[in-house]
Amino acid sequence: MYFNYSFRAEADIALIGLAVMGQNLILNMADNGFTVCAYNRTTEKVDQFLANEAKGKSVVGAHSIAEMVGKLKSPRRIILLVKAGSAVDDFIGQLVPHLDPGDIIIDGGNSEYTDTQRRCDELQAKGLLFVGSGVSGGEEGARFGPSLMPGGHPEAWPHIKDIFQTIAAKADGEPCCDWVGDGGAGHYVKMVHNGIEYGDMQLICEAYHLLRDTLGLTHDEMADIFVDWNRSELDSFLIEITADILRYKDSDGEPLVTKIRDSAGQKGTGKWTAIAALDYGVPVTLIGESVFARCLSSLKDERVSASQVLAGPAVEKFTGDRRQFIDDIRKALYASKIVSYAQGFMLLREAAQQFSWHLNYGAIALMWRGGCIIRSAFLGNIKQAFTSQPELANLLVDRYFADEVHKCQDGWRRTVAGAALRGVPTPCFATALAFFDGYRSPVLPANLIQAQRDYFGAHTYERLDEPGKWVHTNWTGKGGNVSASSYNA
Ligand SMILES: *[C@@H]1O[C@H](CO)[C@@H](O)[C@H](O)[C@H]1NC(C)=O
Ligand SMILES: *[C@@H]1O[C@H](CO)[C@@H](O)[C@H](O)[C@H]1NC(C)=O
Ligand SMILES: *[C@@H]1O[C@H](CO)[C@@H](O)[C@H](O)[C@H]1NC(C)=O
Ligand SMILES: CC(=O)N[C@H]1CO[C@H](CO)[C@@H](O)[C@@H]1O
């Protein structure tokens, strides 16, 4: 150690970055009996925080990294809640000279898991422990119980477990926080969580679109429907806030949501999930569609122009049994959601193989069960499925979920077909159904793809009656002498 400290080592943990999330996490830790040292590069922020929000609580401040480190008990535990990217590396660089072997740096930001993996390797070489932890639940979650998904150097876990599990949300009496795995596993699981969140939000929007445009319901009527759905298997935070949003009135008494520009933003974690899916070759189609749906929504001006040129079907309103259609939409939403989570867990399983992570899927479902944005009763059923069958190949083949999808499928199909006939885009309902039909098909038309590839590129194909034997056919009986290595497509 290069510095001489005269500070009292009184704090259990330090947190760098006093934006709202950071402040709330500190207050949460203090309320749970931990002494926290607060630091922000802009040191006036520290003083303001101590004089206001943190007044009277077990929070101490620091005006320099050296002071902060000097106030920490050993092994030192330091949480970074700063902007993902170079700011994390900058702070790590500043911290390292002040720390001793065995001290722990925790990145609680929205870092890419590949960065977390790299930082683990770099700090390992310096004898320090690194944890990349997903933190979900927004400002409210940070204050009163977030979902926490820590991964990295496992030697760090015994030293942070008590703090993390104490401040985390609880579901069914258990903390929504457990050790995820080595390296970037925590941030990877957080990334997939965010991808699933994109999917859940888009599914709700598709239901809203159908209720609004084909049934012509008012926003209050739709709010009632969401309250009703919140009492079904769809019971979840996102369904609940949707009911609140639909009912919320602007100052003129009109629903506020109708005045919001229909152009969705994104910060990238959904996109990262889709990229990981493509990289690892896992058909996570629903999250992919939900990212593209946001991209399409953001082409607002182009859509407005195109609407002058491109016409839809003659009949856009629904004329049949309205109550049944509403229930069909609920079933489409529920079945599609099951598919989306099945795909998300497929992506987790593939990454676990790639990185040799020993992921506990039941524990991950429990981490998402409370505290975070995708929290829902449904995740309790997922936890049960993986707890009773840790090697479950796919959520869809679990008996409970298979039965649920079977119960929904007629309504789901009518919804997707009805939407197509009336010109309402339902990319996620539809892709989920296509996945379901593909996944349950013993025979797909990919035999023809293989034939085409062999025809134009001599890529060879495998015969069903001679597994493992790759052959090439001279399809035309004329012309060139191509070989598999001479052409690639
Ligand atoms: C949704 O259900 C939960 C309980 O599962 C309840 O606490 C919440 O108040 C409900 N929300 C709405 C808007 O009905
Ligand atoms: C395909 O068959 C034709 C006609 O028999 C022959 O001329 C040609 O060389 C063959 N090509 C290959 C790649 O065997
Ligand atoms: C066609 O390819 C075969 C196998 O590579 C080779 O033996 C033969 O000489 C080639 N014929 C022609 C016409 O290029
Ligand atoms: C790195 C850091 O500590 N910066 C934070 C200081 O506090 C402000 C809020 O006032 C944050 O925006 C910074 O990110």
Coordinates of C-alpha atoms and ligand atoms in Angstrom, one line a residue:
M1 CA 0.0 0.0 0.0
Y2 CA 1.4 3.4 -1.0
F3 CA -0.7 5.7 1.2
N4 CA -0.7 6.4 4.8
Y5 CA -4.2 6.8 6.2
S6 CA -5.3 8.5 9.4
F7 CA -8.9 7.8 8.9
R8 CA -11.0 5.5 11.0
A9 CA -11.9 2.3 9.2
E10 CA -15.5 2.4 10.1
A11 CA -17.5 1.8 6.9
D12 CA -18.7 -1.6 5.8
I13 CA -18.8 -0.6 2.1
A14 CA -18.3 2.4 -0.1
L15 CA -20.2 3.5 -3.1
I16 CA -19.0 5.8 -5.9
G17 CA -21.5 7.7 -8.0
L18 CA -24.2 9.7 -6.3
A19 CA -26.8 9.8 -9.0
V20 CA -30.3 8.8 -7.9
M21 CA -29.6 5.0 -8.1
G22 CA -26.4 5.4 -6.1
Q23 CA -28.0 7.5 -3.4
N24 CA -30.9 5.1 -3.1
L25 CA -28.7 2.1 -2.8
I26 CA -26.7 3.8 -0.1
L27 CA -29.9 4.7 1.9
N28 CA -31.1 1.1 1.5
M29 CA -27.8 -0.2 2.9
A30 CA -27.9 2.3 5.7
D31 CA -31.5 1.4 6.6
N32 CA -30.4 -2.2 6.9
G33 CA -27.7 -1.4 9.4
F34 CA -24.6 -1.1 7.3
T35 CA -22.3 1.9 7.5
V36 CA -21.7 3.2 4.0
C37 CA -19.0 5.6 2.7
A38 CA -20.3 7.9 -0.1
Y39 CA -18.1 9.3 -2.8
N40 CA -18.7 11.3 -5.9
R41 CA -16.1 12.9 -8.2
T42 CA -18.0 16.2 -7.8
T43 CA -17.4 16.4 -4.1
E44 CA -20.1 19.1 -3.4
K45 CA -22.5 16.3 -4.3
V46 CA -21.1 14.3 -1.3
D47 CA -21.7 17.2 1.1
Q48 CA -25.2 17.9 -0.2
F49 CA -26.1 14.2 0.1
L50 CA -24.8 14.0 3.7
A51 CA -26.6 17.2 4.7
N52 CA -29.9 16.2 3.2
E53 CA -31.0 12.7 2.2
A54 CA -28.4 10.9 4.3
K55 CA -28.7 13.1 7.3
G56 CA -29.0 11.1 10.6
K57 CA -28.2 7.8 8.8
S58 CA -25.1 5.6 9.0
V59 CA -23.5 7.2 6.0
V60 CA -20.1 8.9 6.0
G61 CA -18.6 10.9 3.2
A62 CA -15.2 11.1 1.5
H63 CA -13.7 13.9 -0.6
S64 CA -11.0 11.7 -2.2
I65 CA -10.5 8.2 -3.2
A66 CA -7.7 7.9 -0.6
E67 CA -10.1 9.2 2.1
M68 CA -12.8 6.7 1.0
V69 CA -10.4 3.8 1.0
G70 CA -9.1 4.8 4.4
K71 CA -12.5 4.7 5.9
L72 CA -13.2 1.1 4.9
K73 CA -13.0 -2.0 6.9
S74 CA -10.9 -4.9 5.4
P75 CA -11.4 -6.5 3.0
R76 CA -12.5 -3.3 1.4
R77 CA -15.8 -3.4 -0.6
I78 CA -16.4 -0.7 -3.1
I79 CA -19.4 -0.4 -5.4
L80 CA -19.1 1.6 -8.6
L81 CA -22.4 3.0 -9.9
V82 CA -21.1 5.1 -12.7
K83 CA -21.8 5.3 -16.4
A84 CA -20.9 2.1 -18.2
G85 CA -17.9 2.1 -20.4
S86 CA -14.6 4.0 -19.9
A87 CA -15.8 5.7 -16.6
V88 CA -15.7 2.2 -15.0
D89 CA -12.1 1.6 -16.2
D90 CA -11.1 5.1 -15.1
F91 CA -12.3 4.5 -11.5
I92 CA -10.8 1.1 -11.4
G93 CA -7.5 2.6 -12.4
Q94 CA -7.8 5.2 -9.7
L95 CA -8.7 2.7 -7.0
V96 CA -6.1 0.0 -7.7
P97 CA -3.0 1.8 -6.2
H98 CA -5.0 2.3 -3.0
L99 CA -6.1 -1.3 -2.5
D100 CA -4.7 -4.4 -0.9
P101 CA -4.9 -8.0 -2.2
G102 CA -8.3 -9.4 -1.4
D103 CA -10.1 -6.1 -1.6
I104 CA -13.3 -6.1 -3.7
I105 CA -14.4 -3.8 -6.5
I106 CA -18.1 -4.2 -7.5
D107 CA -19.4 -2.7 -10.7
G108 CA -23.2 -2.2 -10.3
G109 CA -23.7 -0.4 -13.6
N110 CA -25.1 -1.6 -16.9
S111 CA -21.7 -2.9 -18.2
E112 CA -21.4 -5.2 -21.1
Y113 CA -20.6 -8.7 -19.9
T114 CA -17.5 -8.8 -22.1
D115 CA -16.1 -5.8 -20.3
T116 CA -16.8 -7.5 -17.0
Q117 CA -15.1 -10.6 -18.1
R118 CA -12.0 -8.6 -19.2
R119 CA -12.0 -6.6 -15.9
C120 CA -12.1 -9.8 -13.9
D121 CA -9.0 -11.0 -15.7
E122 CA -7.1 -7.7 -15.3
L123 CA -7.8 -7.4 -11.6
Q124 CA -7.1 -11.1 -10.9
A125 CA -3.6 -10.4 -12.1
K126 CA -3.3 -7.6 -9.5
G127 CA -4.6 -9.8 -6.6
L128 CA -7.9 -7.9 -6.4
L129 CA -11.4 -9.3 -6.5
F130 CA -13.9 -8.1 -9.0
V131 CA -17.7 -8.5 -9.1
G132 CA -20.0 -7.3 -12.0
S133 CA -23.5 -7.2 -10.6
G134 CA -26.7 -6.6 -12.4
V135 CA -28.9 -4.2 -10.5
S136 CA -32.5 -4.0 -11.5
G137 CA -35.7 -2.3 -10.2
G138 CA -35.0 1.3 -11.1
E139 CA -34.8 4.0 -8.5
E140 CA -37.6 2.5 -6.3
G141 CA -36.0 -0.9 -6.4
A142 CA -32.6 0.5 -5.4
R143 CA -34.2 2.3 -2.4
F144 CA -36.4 -0.5 -1.1
G145 CA -35.1 -3.8 -2.6
P146 CA -33.6 -4.3 -6.0
S147 CA -33.0 -7.6 -7.8
L148 CA -29.2 -8.2 -7.6
M149 CA -27.4 -10.5 -10.0
P150 CA -23.7 -10.7 -8.9
G151 CA -21.0 -12.6 -10.8
G152 CA -17.2 -12.5 -11.1
H153 CA -14.6 -13.8 -8.7
P154 CA -16.4 -16.3 -6.5
E155 CA -14.0 -15.6 -3.6
A156 CA -15.7 -12.2 -3.2
W157 CA -19.1 -13.7 -2.6
P158 CA -18.8 -14.7 1.1
H159 CA -17.7 -11.1 1.8
I160 CA -20.6 -9.4 0.1
K161 CA -23.3 -12.0 0.4
D162 CA -24.8 -10.6 3.7
I163 CA -25.0 -7.0 2.5
F164 CA -26.4 -8.0 -1.0
Q165 CA -29.0 -10.5 0.3
T166 CA -30.1 -8.1 3.1
I167 CA -30.8 -5.2 0.8
A168 CA -32.3 -7.2 -2.1
A169 CA -36.0 -7.6 -2.7
K170 CA -37.6 -10.6 -1.2
A171 CA -40.0 -12.9 -3.0
D172 CA -41.8 -15.7 -1.1
G173 CA -39.5 -14.9 1.8
E174 CA -36.3 -15.5 -0.1
P175 CA -33.8 -12.8 -1.3
C176 CA -33.9 -11.9 -5.0
C177 CA -30.1 -12.2 -5.1
D178 CA -27.8 -15.1 -5.4
W179 CA -24.3 -15.7 -6.8
V180 CA -24.7 -16.1 -10.6
G181 CA -21.4 -17.4 -11.7
D182 CA -17.8 -16.6 -12.8
G183 CA -16.6 -13.7 -14.9
G184 CA -19.2 -11.8 -16.7
A185 CA -22.1 -14.1 -15.7
G186 CA -23.9 -11.5 -13.5
H187 CA -23.9 -8.9 -16.2
Y188 CA -24.9 -11.5 -18.8
V189 CA -27.9 -12.5 -16.8
K190 CA -28.8 -8.8 -16.4
M191 CA -28.5 -8.3 -20.1
V192 CA -30.9 -11.2 -20.8
H193 CA -33.2 -9.8 -18.1
N194 CA -33.3 -6.5 -20.0
G195 CA -33.9 -8.3 -23.3
I196 CA -36.8 -10.1 -21.8
E197 CA -38.1 -6.8 -20.5
Y198 CA -38.0 -5.5 -24.1
G199 CA -40.1 -8.5 -25.1
D200 CA -42.6 -8.2 -22.3
M201 CA -43.1 -4.5 -23.0
Q202 CA -43.6 -5.1 -26.8
L203 CA -46.1 -7.9 -26.1
I204 CA -48.2 -5.6 -23.9
C205 CA -48.0 -3.0 -26.6
E206 CA -49.4 -5.5 -29.2
A207 CA -52.3 -6.3 -26.9
Y208 CA -52.9 -2.6 -26.4
H209 CA -52.8 -2.0 -30.2
L210 CA -55.4 -4.7 -30.9
L211 CA -57.7 -3.6 -28.0
R212 CA -57.5 0.0 -29.2
D213 CA -57.6 -0.3 -33.0
T214 CA -59.6 -3.4 -33.7
L215 CA -62.0 -3.2 -30.8
G216 CA -62.0 0.6 -30.4
L217 CA -62.0 0.4 -26.6
T218 CA -61.5 3.5 -24.5
H219 CA -58.4 3.9 -22.3
D220 CA -60.5 3.4 -19.2
E221 CA -62.0 0.2 -20.6
M222 CA -58.5 -1.0 -21.4
A223 CA -57.2 -0.1 -18.0
D224 CA -60.0 -2.3 -16.5
I225 CA -58.9 -5.2 -18.8
F226 CA -55.3 -4.9 -17.6
V227 CA -56.4 -4.8 -13.9
D228 CA -58.3 -8.0 -14.7
W229 CA -55.3 -9.6 -16.4
N230 CA -53.2 -8.6 -13.4
R231 CA -55.4 -11.1 -11.5
S232 CA -54.5 -13.9 -13.9
E233 CA -51.3 -15.7 -14.7
L234 CA -50.1 -12.4 -16.1
D235 CA -49.9 -10.8 -12.6
S236 CA -46.8 -8.7 -12.9
F237 CA -45.3 -5.3 -12.4
L238 CA -45.5 -4.3 -16.1
I239 CA -49.2 -5.3 -16.4
E240 CA -49.9 -3.4 -13.3
I241 CA -48.2 -0.1 -14.4
T242 CA -49.8 -0.5 -17.8
A243 CA -53.2 -0.3 -16.1
D244 CA -52.1 2.8 -14.2
I245 CA -50.7 4.4 -17.3
L246 CA -53.9 3.8 -19.4
R247 CA -56.0 5.4 -16.7
Y248 CA -53.8 8.5 -16.2
K249 CA -55.4 11.7 -17.5
D250 CA -53.7 14.8 -18.8
S251 CA -54.8 18.2 -17.4
D252 CA -57.6 18.4 -20.1
G253 CA -59.0 15.0 -18.9
E254 CA -57.7 13.1 -22.0
P255 CA -55.6 10.0 -21.4
L256 CA -52.0 11.2 -21.2
V257 CA -50.6 8.2 -23.1
T258 CA -52.5 9.3 -26.3
K259 CA -50.4 12.4 -26.3
I260 CA -47.0 10.7 -26.3
R261 CA -45.1 10.4 -29.6
D262 CA -45.1 6.8 -30.7
S263 CA -41.4 6.5 -31.2
A264 CA -39.6 4.2 -28.8
G265 CA -36.1 4.9 -27.4
Q266 CA -33.5 2.3 -26.3
K267 CA -30.3 2.2 -24.5
G268 CA -28.8 -0.9 -26.0
T269 CA -29.2 -3.8 -23.7
G270 CA -32.0 -5.3 -25.8
K271 CA -29.8 -5.0 -28.8
W272 CA -26.9 -6.7 -27.0
T273 CA -29.2 -9.6 -26.2
A274 CA -30.2 -10.0 -29.8
I275 CA -26.5 -9.7 -30.9
A276 CA -25.6 -12.4 -28.3
A277 CA -28.4 -14.6 -29.7
L278 CA -27.0 -14.2 -33.3
D279 CA -23.4 -14.7 -32.1
Y280 CA -24.3 -18.0 -30.3
G281 CA -26.8 -19.1 -32.9
V282 CA -29.8 -19.3 -30.5
P283 CA -33.2 -18.4 -32.0
V284 CA -34.2 -15.7 -29.5
T285 CA -36.7 -14.4 -32.0
L286 CA -39.0 -12.6 -29.7
I287 CA -36.4 -10.3 -28.2
G288 CA -35.0 -9.7 -31.6
E289 CA -38.5 -8.7 -32.9
S290 CA -39.0 -6.4 -29.9
V291 CA -35.8 -4.5 -30.7
F292 CA -36.8 -4.2 -34.3
A293 CA -40.3 -3.1 -33.4
R294 CA -38.7 -0.2 -31.5
C295 CA -36.5 0.6 -34.5
L296 CA -39.6 0.6 -36.8
S297 CA -41.5 2.8 -34.3
S298 CA -38.7 5.4 -34.4
L299 CA -39.1 5.8 -38.2
K300 CA -42.1 8.0 -37.3
D301 CA -41.8 10.5 -40.2
E302 CA -41.3 7.8 -42.8
R303 CA -44.3 5.9 -41.4
V304 CA -46.5 9.0 -41.7
S305 CA -45.5 9.4 -45.3
A306 CA -45.9 5.8 -46.1
S307 CA -49.3 5.8 -44.7
Q308 CA -50.4 8.1 -47.5
V309 CA -49.2 5.5 -50.1
L310 CA -49.7 2.1 -48.6
A311 CA -53.2 0.8 -47.9
G312 CA -54.2 -2.0 -45.5
P313 CA -57.2 -4.4 -45.6
A314 CA -60.7 -3.1 -46.3
V315 CA -62.0 -4.1 -42.9
E316 CA -60.0 -3.1 -39.8
K317 CA -62.6 -3.4 -37.0
F318 CA -63.4 -6.6 -35.2
T319 CA -67.0 -7.6 -35.6
G320 CA -67.3 -11.0 -33.8
D321 CA -67.6 -11.9 -30.1
R322 CA -65.7 -9.1 -28.4
R323 CA -65.3 -10.8 -25.0
Q324 CA -63.8 -13.8 -26.6
F325 CA -61.4 -11.7 -28.7
I326 CA -60.3 -9.9 -25.5
D327 CA -59.6 -13.3 -23.8
D328 CA -57.9 -14.5 -27.0
I329 CA -55.5 -11.5 -26.8
R330 CA -54.8 -12.4 -23.2
K331 CA -54.0 -15.9 -24.2
A332 CA -51.7 -14.7 -27.0
L333 CA -49.9 -12.5 -24.6
Y334 CA -49.4 -15.3 -22.0
A335 CA -48.4 -18.0 -24.5
S336 CA -46.0 -15.6 -26.2
K337 CA -44.5 -14.6 -22.9
I338 CA -43.8 -18.3 -22.1
V339 CA -42.0 -18.6 -25.5
S340 CA -40.0 -15.5 -24.8
Y341 CA -38.8 -16.8 -21.4
A342 CA -38.1 -20.2 -22.9
Q343 CA -35.9 -18.5 -25.5
G344 CA -34.2 -16.3 -22.9
F345 CA -33.3 -19.4 -20.8
M346 CA -32.0 -21.1 -24.0
L347 CA -29.6 -18.1 -24.4
L348 CA -28.5 -18.4 -20.8
R349 CA -27.8 -22.1 -21.3
E350 CA -25.8 -21.6 -24.4
A351 CA -23.6 -18.9 -22.8
A352 CA -23.1 -21.2 -19.8
Q353 CA -21.7 -23.7 -22.2
Q354 CA -19.5 -21.2 -24.0
F355 CA -18.0 -19.8 -20.8
S356 CA -18.2 -22.9 -18.5
W357 CA -20.5 -21.0 -16.1
H358 CA -22.5 -23.2 -13.7
L359 CA -25.7 -21.3 -13.9
N360 CA -28.5 -22.2 -11.5
Y361 CA -31.6 -21.4 -13.6
G362 CA -34.0 -21.8 -10.7
A363 CA -32.0 -19.2 -8.7
I364 CA -32.0 -16.9 -11.7
A365 CA -35.8 -17.1 -11.9
L366 CA -36.0 -16.3 -8.2
M367 CA -33.7 -13.3 -8.7
W368 CA -36.1 -12.0 -11.3
R369 CA -39.2 -12.9 -9.2
G370 CA -39.1 -9.7 -7.2
G371 CA -37.5 -6.3 -7.2
C372 CA -36.9 -6.0 -11.0
I373 CA -38.9 -4.7 -13.9
I374 CA -39.9 -8.1 -15.1
R375 CA -41.0 -9.3 -11.7
S376 CA -44.1 -11.5 -11.8
A377 CA -45.9 -14.4 -10.3
F378 CA -45.0 -16.3 -13.5
L379 CA -41.3 -16.4 -12.5
G380 CA -42.3 -18.3 -9.5
N381 CA -43.6 -21.1 -11.8
I382 CA -40.4 -20.9 -13.8
K383 CA -38.3 -21.3 -10.6
Q384 CA -40.4 -24.4 -9.7
A385 CA -39.8 -25.9 -13.2
F386 CA -36.0 -25.5 -13.0
T387 CA -35.8 -26.4 -9.3
S388 CA -37.6 -29.7 -9.9
Q389 CA -35.7 -30.4 -13.2
P390 CA -32.3 -28.5 -13.2
E391 CA -31.4 -30.1 -16.6
L392 CA -34.7 -29.1 -18.2
A393 CA -33.8 -28.7 -21.9
N394 CA -36.5 -26.0 -22.6
L395 CA -39.2 -24.4 -20.5
L396 CA -41.7 -25.3 -23.2
V397 CA -41.4 -29.0 -22.6
D398 CA -41.9 -28.7 -18.8
R399 CA -45.3 -30.3 -18.1
Y400 CA -46.8 -27.2 -16.5
F401 CA -45.8 -24.8 -19.2
A402 CA -46.7 -27.2 -22.0
D403 CA -50.2 -27.5 -20.6
E404 CA -50.5 -23.7 -20.3
V405 CA -49.5 -23.2 -23.9
H406 CA -51.9 -25.9 -25.0
K407 CA -54.7 -24.2 -23.2
C408 CA -53.8 -20.9 -24.9
Q409 CA -53.0 -21.9 -28.4
D410 CA -56.4 -21.7 -30.0
G411 CA -56.9 -18.1 -28.8
W412 CA -53.3 -17.3 -29.6
R413 CA -53.8 -18.5 -33.2
R414 CA -57.0 -16.6 -33.6
T415 CA -55.3 -13.4 -32.3
V416 CA -52.4 -13.7 -34.7
A417 CA -54.7 -14.5 -37.6
G418 CA -57.2 -11.8 -36.7
A419 CA -54.4 -9.2 -36.4
A420 CA -53.1 -10.1 -39.8
L421 CA -56.5 -9.9 -41.4
R422 CA -57.1 -6.5 -39.9
G423 CA -53.7 -5.1 -40.7
V424 CA -52.4 -4.7 -37.1
P425 CA -48.7 -5.6 -36.7
T426 CA -48.1 -8.1 -33.9
P427 CA -44.5 -9.1 -34.6
C428 CA -43.9 -10.7 -31.2
F429 CA -47.2 -12.6 -30.9
A430 CA -46.5 -13.9 -34.4
T431 CA -42.8 -14.7 -34.0
A432 CA -43.6 -16.6 -30.8
L433 CA -46.2 -18.6 -32.5
A434 CA -43.8 -19.3 -35.4
F435 CA -41.2 -20.4 -32.9
F436 CA -43.7 -22.7 -31.1
D437 CA -44.7 -24.3 -34.4
G438 CA -41.1 -24.7 -35.5
Y439 CA -39.9 -26.0 -32.1
R440 CA -42.6 -28.7 -32.0
S441 CA -42.0 -29.8 -35.6
P442 CA -40.0 -33.0 -36.1
V443 CA -39.7 -32.1 -39.8
L444 CA -38.9 -28.6 -41.1
P445 CA -38.3 -27.6 -44.8
A446 CA -34.6 -27.2 -44.2
N447 CA -34.0 -30.3 -46.4
L448 CA -34.8 -28.0 -49.3
I449 CA -32.2 -25.4 -48.1
Q450 CA -29.6 -28.1 -47.9
A451 CA -30.5 -29.2 -51.5
Q452 CA -30.3 -25.6 -52.7
R453 CA -26.9 -25.1 -51.0
D454 CA -25.6 -28.3 -52.6
Y455 CA -27.1 -27.4 -56.0
F456 CA -25.4 -24.0 -56.3
G457 CA -22.5 -24.4 -54.0
A458 CA -21.8 -28.1 -53.7
H459 CA -21.9 -27.7 -49.9
T460 CA -23.0 -31.3 -49.5
Y461 CA -25.9 -32.6 -47.5
E462 CA -26.5 -35.4 -45.0
R463 CA -28.9 -38.3 -46.0
L464 CA -31.6 -39.2 -43.5
D465 CA -31.0 -42.9 -44.3
E466 CA -27.3 -42.6 -43.8
P467 CA -26.7 -40.3 -40.8
G468 CA -23.2 -38.8 -40.7
K469 CA -22.6 -39.3 -44.4
W470 CA -22.2 -36.1 -46.3
V471 CA -22.8 -36.4 -50.0
H472 CA -22.9 -34.2 -53.1
T473 CA -25.2 -34.7 -56.0
N474 CA -24.6 -33.7 -59.6
W475 CA -28.1 -32.0 -59.8
T476 CA -28.0 -30.7 -63.4
G477 CA -26.0 -33.4 -65.0
K478 CA -24.2 -30.7 -67.0
G479 CA -21.9 -27.8 -66.6
G480 CA -19.2 -27.0 -64.1
N481 CA -17.1 -29.0 -61.8
V482 CA -17.8 -27.2 -58.5
S483 CA -16.6 -28.5 -55.2
A484 CA -17.6 -27.5 -51.6
S485 CA -14.5 -25.5 -51.2
S486 CA -14.8 -23.5 -54.4
Y487 CA -17.9 -21.5 -53.5
N488 CA -19.5 -20.2 -50.3
A489 CA -23.0 -19.0 -49.8
Ligands
LIG1 C1 -51.8 -6.3 -9.4 O1 -51.7 -7.5 -8.6 C2 -50.9 -7.2 -7.4 C3 -50.9 -8.5 -6.6 O2 -50.6 -9.6 -7.3 C4 -51.5 -6.1 -6.6 O3 -50.6 -5.9 -5.5 C5 -51.6 -4.9 -7.4 O4 -52.3 -3.9 -6.7 C6 -52.4 -5.2 -8.7 N1 -52.4 -4.0 -9.5 C7 -53.5 -3.5 -10.1 C8 -53.3 -2.3 -10.9 O5 -54.6 -4.1 -10.1
LIG2 C1 -22.0 -33.6 -63.8 O1 -22.5 -34.4 -64.8 C2 -22.1 -33.9 -66.1 C3 -22.8 -34.8 -67.2 O2 -22.6 -36.2 -66.8 C4 -20.6 -33.9 -66.2 O3 -20.2 -33.4 -67.5 C5 -20.0 -33.1 -65.1 O4 -18.6 -33.1 -65.1 C6 -20.5 -33.5 -63.8 N1 -20.0 -32.7 -62.7 C7 -19.5 -33.1 -61.6 C8 -19.0 -32.0 -60.6 O5 -19.3 -34.2 -61.4
LIG3 C1 -13.6 -32.3 -61.7 O1 -13.3 -32.5 -60.3 C2 -12.7 -33.7 -60.0 C3 -12.5 -33.9 -58.5 O2 -12.0 -32.7 -58.0 C4 -11.4 -33.8 -60.8 O3 -10.8 -35.1 -60.6 C5 -11.6 -33.6 -62.3 O4 -10.4 -33.6 -63.0 C6 -12.4 -32.3 -62.5 N1 -12.8 -32.2 -63.9 C7 -12.7 -31.1 -64.6 C8 -13.3 -31.2 -66.0 O5 -12.3 -30.1 -64.2
LIG4 C1 -18.5 9.5 -11.1 C2 -19.4 10.3 -10.2 O1 -19.2 10.2 -9.1 N1 -20.2 11.1 -10.8 C3 -21.5 11.4 -10.3 C4 -21.6 12.5 -9.3 O2 -22.9 12.9 -9.1 C5 -23.7 13.3 -10.2 C6 -25.1 13.6 -9.8 O3 -25.1 14.9 -9.2 C7 -23.7 12.2 -11.2 O4 -24.5 12.6 -12.4 C8 -22.3 11.7 -11.6 O5 -22.4 10.6 -12.4

